[in-house]
JSON list of C-alpha atoms in Angstrom, two decimals:
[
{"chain": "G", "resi": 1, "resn": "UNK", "atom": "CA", "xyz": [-8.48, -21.35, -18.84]},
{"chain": "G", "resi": 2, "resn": "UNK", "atom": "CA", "xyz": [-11.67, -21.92, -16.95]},
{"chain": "G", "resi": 3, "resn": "UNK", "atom": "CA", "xyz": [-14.55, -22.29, -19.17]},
{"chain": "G", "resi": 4, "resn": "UNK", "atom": "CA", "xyz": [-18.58, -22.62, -18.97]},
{"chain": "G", "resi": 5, "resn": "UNK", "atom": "CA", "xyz": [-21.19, -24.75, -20.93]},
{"chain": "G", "resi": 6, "resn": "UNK", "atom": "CA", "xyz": [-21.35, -27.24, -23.17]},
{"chain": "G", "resi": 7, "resn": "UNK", "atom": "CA", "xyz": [-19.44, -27.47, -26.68]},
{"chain": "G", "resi": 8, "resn": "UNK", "atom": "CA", "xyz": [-21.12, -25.48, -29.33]},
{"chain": "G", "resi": 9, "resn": "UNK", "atom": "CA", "xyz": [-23.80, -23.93, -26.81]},
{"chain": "G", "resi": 10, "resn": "UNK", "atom": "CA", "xyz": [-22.76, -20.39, -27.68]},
{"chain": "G", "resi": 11, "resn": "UNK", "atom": "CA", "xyz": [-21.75, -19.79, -24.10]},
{"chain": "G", "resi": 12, "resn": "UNK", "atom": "CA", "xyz": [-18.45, -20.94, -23.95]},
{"chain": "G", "resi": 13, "resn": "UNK", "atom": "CA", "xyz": [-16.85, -18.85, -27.13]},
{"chain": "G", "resi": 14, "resn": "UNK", "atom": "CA", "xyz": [-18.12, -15.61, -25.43]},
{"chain": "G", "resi": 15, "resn": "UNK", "atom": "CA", "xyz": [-16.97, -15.89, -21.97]},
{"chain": "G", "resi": 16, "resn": "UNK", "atom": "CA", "xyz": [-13.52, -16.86, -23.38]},
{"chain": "G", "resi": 17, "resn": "UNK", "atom": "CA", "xyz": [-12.87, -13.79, -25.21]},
{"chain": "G", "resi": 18, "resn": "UNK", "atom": "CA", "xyz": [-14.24, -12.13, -21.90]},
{"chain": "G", "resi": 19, "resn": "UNK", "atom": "CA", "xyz": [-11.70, -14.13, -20.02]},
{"chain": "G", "resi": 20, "resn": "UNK", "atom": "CA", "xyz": [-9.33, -12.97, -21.88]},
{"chain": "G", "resi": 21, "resn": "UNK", "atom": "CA", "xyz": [-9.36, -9.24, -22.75]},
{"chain": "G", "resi": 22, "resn": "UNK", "atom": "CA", "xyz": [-12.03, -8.24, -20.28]},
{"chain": "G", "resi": 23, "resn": "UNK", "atom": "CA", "xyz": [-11.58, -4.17, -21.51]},
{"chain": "G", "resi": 24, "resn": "UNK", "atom": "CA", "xyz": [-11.99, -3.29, -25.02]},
{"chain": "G", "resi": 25, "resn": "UNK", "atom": "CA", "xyz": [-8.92, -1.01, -24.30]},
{"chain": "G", "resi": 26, "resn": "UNK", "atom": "CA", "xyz": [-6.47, 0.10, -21.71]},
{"chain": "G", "resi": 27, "resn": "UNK", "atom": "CA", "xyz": [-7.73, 1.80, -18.55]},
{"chain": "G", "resi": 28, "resn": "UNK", "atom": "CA", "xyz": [-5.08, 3.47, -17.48]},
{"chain": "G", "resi": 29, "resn": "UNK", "atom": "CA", "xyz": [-2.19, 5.15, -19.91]},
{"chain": "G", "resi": 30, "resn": "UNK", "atom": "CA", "xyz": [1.26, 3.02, -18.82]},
{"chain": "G", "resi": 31, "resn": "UNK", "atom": "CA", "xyz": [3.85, 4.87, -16.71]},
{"chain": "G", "resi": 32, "resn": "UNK", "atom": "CA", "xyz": [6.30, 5.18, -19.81]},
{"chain": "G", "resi": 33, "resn": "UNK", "atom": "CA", "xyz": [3.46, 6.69, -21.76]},
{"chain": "G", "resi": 34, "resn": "UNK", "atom": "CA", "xyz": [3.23, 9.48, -19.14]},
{"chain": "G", "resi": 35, "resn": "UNK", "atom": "CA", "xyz": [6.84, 9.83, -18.43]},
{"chain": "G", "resi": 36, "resn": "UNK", "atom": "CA", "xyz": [7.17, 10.62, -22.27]},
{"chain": "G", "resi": 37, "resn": "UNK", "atom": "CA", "xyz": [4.23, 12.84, -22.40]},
{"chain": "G", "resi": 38, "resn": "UNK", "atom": "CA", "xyz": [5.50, 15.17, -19.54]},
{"chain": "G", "resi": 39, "resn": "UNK", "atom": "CA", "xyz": [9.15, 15.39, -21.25]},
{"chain": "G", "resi": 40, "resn": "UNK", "atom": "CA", "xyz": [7.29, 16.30, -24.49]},
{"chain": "G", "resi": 41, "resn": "UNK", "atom": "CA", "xyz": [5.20, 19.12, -22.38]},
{"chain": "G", "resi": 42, "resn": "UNK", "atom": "CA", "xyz": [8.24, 20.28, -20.93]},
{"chain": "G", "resi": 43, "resn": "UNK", "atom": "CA", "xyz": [10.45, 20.24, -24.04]},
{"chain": "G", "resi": 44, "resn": "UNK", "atom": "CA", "xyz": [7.82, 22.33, -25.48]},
{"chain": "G", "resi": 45, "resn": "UNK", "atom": "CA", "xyz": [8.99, 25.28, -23.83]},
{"chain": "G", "resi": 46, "resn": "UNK", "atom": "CA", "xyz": [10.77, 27.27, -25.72]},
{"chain": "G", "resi": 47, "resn": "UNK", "atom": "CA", "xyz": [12.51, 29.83, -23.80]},
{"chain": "G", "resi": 48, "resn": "UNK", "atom": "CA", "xyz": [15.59, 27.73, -22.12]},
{"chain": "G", "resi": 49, "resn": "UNK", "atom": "CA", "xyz": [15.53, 29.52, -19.22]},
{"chain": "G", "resi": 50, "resn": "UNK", "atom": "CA", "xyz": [11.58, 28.72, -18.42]},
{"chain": "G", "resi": 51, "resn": "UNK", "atom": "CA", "xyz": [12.66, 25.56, -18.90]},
{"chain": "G", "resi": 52, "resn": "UNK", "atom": "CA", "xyz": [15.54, 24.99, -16.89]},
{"chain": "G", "resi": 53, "resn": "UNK", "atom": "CA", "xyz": [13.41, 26.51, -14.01]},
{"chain": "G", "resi": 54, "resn": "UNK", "atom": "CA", "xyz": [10.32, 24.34, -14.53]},
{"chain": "G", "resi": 55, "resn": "UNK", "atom": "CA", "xyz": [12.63, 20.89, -14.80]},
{"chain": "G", "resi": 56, "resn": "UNK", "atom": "CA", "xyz": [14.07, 21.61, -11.51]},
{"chain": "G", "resi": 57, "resn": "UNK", "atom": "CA", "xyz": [10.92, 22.77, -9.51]},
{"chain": "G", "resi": 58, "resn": "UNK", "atom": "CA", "xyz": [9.61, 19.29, -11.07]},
{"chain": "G", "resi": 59, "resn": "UNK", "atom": "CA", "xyz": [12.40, 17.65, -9.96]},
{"chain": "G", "resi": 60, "resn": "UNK", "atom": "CA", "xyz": [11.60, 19.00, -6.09]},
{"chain": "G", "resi": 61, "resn": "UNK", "atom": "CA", "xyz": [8.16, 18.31, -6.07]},
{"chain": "G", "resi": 62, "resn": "UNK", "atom": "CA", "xyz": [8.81, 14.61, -7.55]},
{"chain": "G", "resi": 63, "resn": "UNK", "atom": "CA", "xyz": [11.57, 14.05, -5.16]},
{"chain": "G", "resi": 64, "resn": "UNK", "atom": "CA", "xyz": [9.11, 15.01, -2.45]},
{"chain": "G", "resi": 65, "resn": "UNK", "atom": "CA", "xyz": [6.46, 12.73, -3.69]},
{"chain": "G", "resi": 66, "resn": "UNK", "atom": "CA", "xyz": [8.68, 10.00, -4.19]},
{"chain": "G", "resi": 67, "resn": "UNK", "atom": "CA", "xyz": [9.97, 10.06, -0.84]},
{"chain": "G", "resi": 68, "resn": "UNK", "atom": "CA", "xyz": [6.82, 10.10, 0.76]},
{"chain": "G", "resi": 69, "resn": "UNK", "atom": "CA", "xyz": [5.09, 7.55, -1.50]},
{"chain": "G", "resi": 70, "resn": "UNK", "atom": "CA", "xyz": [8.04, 5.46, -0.04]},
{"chain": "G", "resi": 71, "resn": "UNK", "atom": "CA", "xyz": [7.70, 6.04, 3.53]},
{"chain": "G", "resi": 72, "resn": "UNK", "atom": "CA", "xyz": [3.96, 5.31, 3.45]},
{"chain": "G", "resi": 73, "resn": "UNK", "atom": "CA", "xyz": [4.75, 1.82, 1.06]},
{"chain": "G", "resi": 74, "resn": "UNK", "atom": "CA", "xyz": [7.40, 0.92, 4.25]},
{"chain": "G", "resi": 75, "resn": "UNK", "atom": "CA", "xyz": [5.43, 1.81, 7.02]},
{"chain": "G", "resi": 76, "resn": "UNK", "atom": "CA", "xyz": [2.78, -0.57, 5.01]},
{"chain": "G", "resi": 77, "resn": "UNK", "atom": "CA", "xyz": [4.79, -3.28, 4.66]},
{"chain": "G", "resi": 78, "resn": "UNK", "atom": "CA", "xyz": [5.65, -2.82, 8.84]},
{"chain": "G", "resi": 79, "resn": "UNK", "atom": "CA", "xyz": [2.13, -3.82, 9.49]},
{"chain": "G", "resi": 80, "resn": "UNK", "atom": "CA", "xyz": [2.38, -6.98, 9.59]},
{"chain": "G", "resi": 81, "resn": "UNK", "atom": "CA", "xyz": [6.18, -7.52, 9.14]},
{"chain": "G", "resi": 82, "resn": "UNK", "atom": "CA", "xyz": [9.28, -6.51, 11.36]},
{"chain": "G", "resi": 83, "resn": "UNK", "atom": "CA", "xyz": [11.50, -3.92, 9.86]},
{"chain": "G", "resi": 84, "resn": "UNK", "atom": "CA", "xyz": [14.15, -6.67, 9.24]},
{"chain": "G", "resi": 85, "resn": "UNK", "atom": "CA", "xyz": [12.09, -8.71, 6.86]},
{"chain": "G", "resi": 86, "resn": "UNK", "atom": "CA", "xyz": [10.32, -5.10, 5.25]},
{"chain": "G", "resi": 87, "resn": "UNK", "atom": "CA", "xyz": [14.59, -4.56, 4.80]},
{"chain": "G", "resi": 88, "resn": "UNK", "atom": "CA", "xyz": [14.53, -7.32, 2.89]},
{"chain": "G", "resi": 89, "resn": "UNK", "atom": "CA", "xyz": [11.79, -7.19, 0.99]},
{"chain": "G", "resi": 90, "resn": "UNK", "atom": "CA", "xyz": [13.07, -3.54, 0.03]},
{"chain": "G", "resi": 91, "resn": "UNK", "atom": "CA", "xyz": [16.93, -4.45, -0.55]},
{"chain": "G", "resi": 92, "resn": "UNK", "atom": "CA", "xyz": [18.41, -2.72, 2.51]},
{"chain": "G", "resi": 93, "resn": "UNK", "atom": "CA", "xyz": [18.45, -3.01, 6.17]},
{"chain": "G", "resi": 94, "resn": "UNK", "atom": "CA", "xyz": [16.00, -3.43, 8.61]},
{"chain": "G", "resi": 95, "resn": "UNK", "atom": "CA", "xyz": [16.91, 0.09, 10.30]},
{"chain": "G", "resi": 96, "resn": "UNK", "atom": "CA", "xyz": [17.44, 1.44, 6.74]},
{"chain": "G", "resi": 97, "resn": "UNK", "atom": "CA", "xyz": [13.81, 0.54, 6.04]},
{"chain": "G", "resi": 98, "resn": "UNK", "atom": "CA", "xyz": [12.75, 1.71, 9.37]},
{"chain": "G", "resi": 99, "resn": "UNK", "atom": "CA", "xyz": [14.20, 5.34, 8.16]},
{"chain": "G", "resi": 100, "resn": "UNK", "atom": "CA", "xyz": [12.69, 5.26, 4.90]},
{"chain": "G", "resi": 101, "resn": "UNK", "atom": "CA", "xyz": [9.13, 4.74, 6.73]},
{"chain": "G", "resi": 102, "resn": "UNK", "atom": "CA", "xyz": [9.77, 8.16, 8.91]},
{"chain": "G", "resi": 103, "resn": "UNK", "atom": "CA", "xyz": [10.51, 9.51, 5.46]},
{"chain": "G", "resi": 104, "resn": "UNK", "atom": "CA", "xyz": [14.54, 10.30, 6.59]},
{"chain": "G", "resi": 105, "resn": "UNK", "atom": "CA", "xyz": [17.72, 11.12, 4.14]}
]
């Protein structure tokens, strides 16, 4: 831990506990916390068959989302990388991550 001042100056206690929780709380809710939150909102419907319908147009738009949150996280990485070492970094091929970028099956 980097520290400043002298022993005992009153400096050094301060910017410690600054160091080390620099928020008095959170800023952002964790990804669990909101996972759980939207199966409780959902769940909360009572008739089953507003329910079924609202789970699977969920379930499109996130797919959607998630695919294209994926392509633009590839085509990142492809900056500055070839496709063969953004394969890698992703856990498939080089033309597998190449696909993913154009947002493909």
């Amino acid at each position: 831990m980097t520290t400043v001042g002298v022993e005992g100056s009153g400096v050094k206690r301060p910017l410690e506990v600054s160091w080390n929780h620099p928020y008095p709380q959170h800023m952002t809710d964790s990804l669990d916390d909101r996972e759980r939150a939207l199966i409780a909102a959902i769940n909360e419907i009572s008739d089953d068959v507003e329910r079924y319908q609202a789970v699977r147009g969920l379930e499109d738009r996130l797919a959607l989302a998630f695919k294209q949150m994926k392509a633009d996280a590839a085509k990142s990485l492809h900056d500055d990388r070839p496709w063969s070492q953004v394969g890698k970094l992703l856990g498939v091929t080089g033309s597998r991550a190449e696909q993913i970028s154009r947002a493909s099956r």
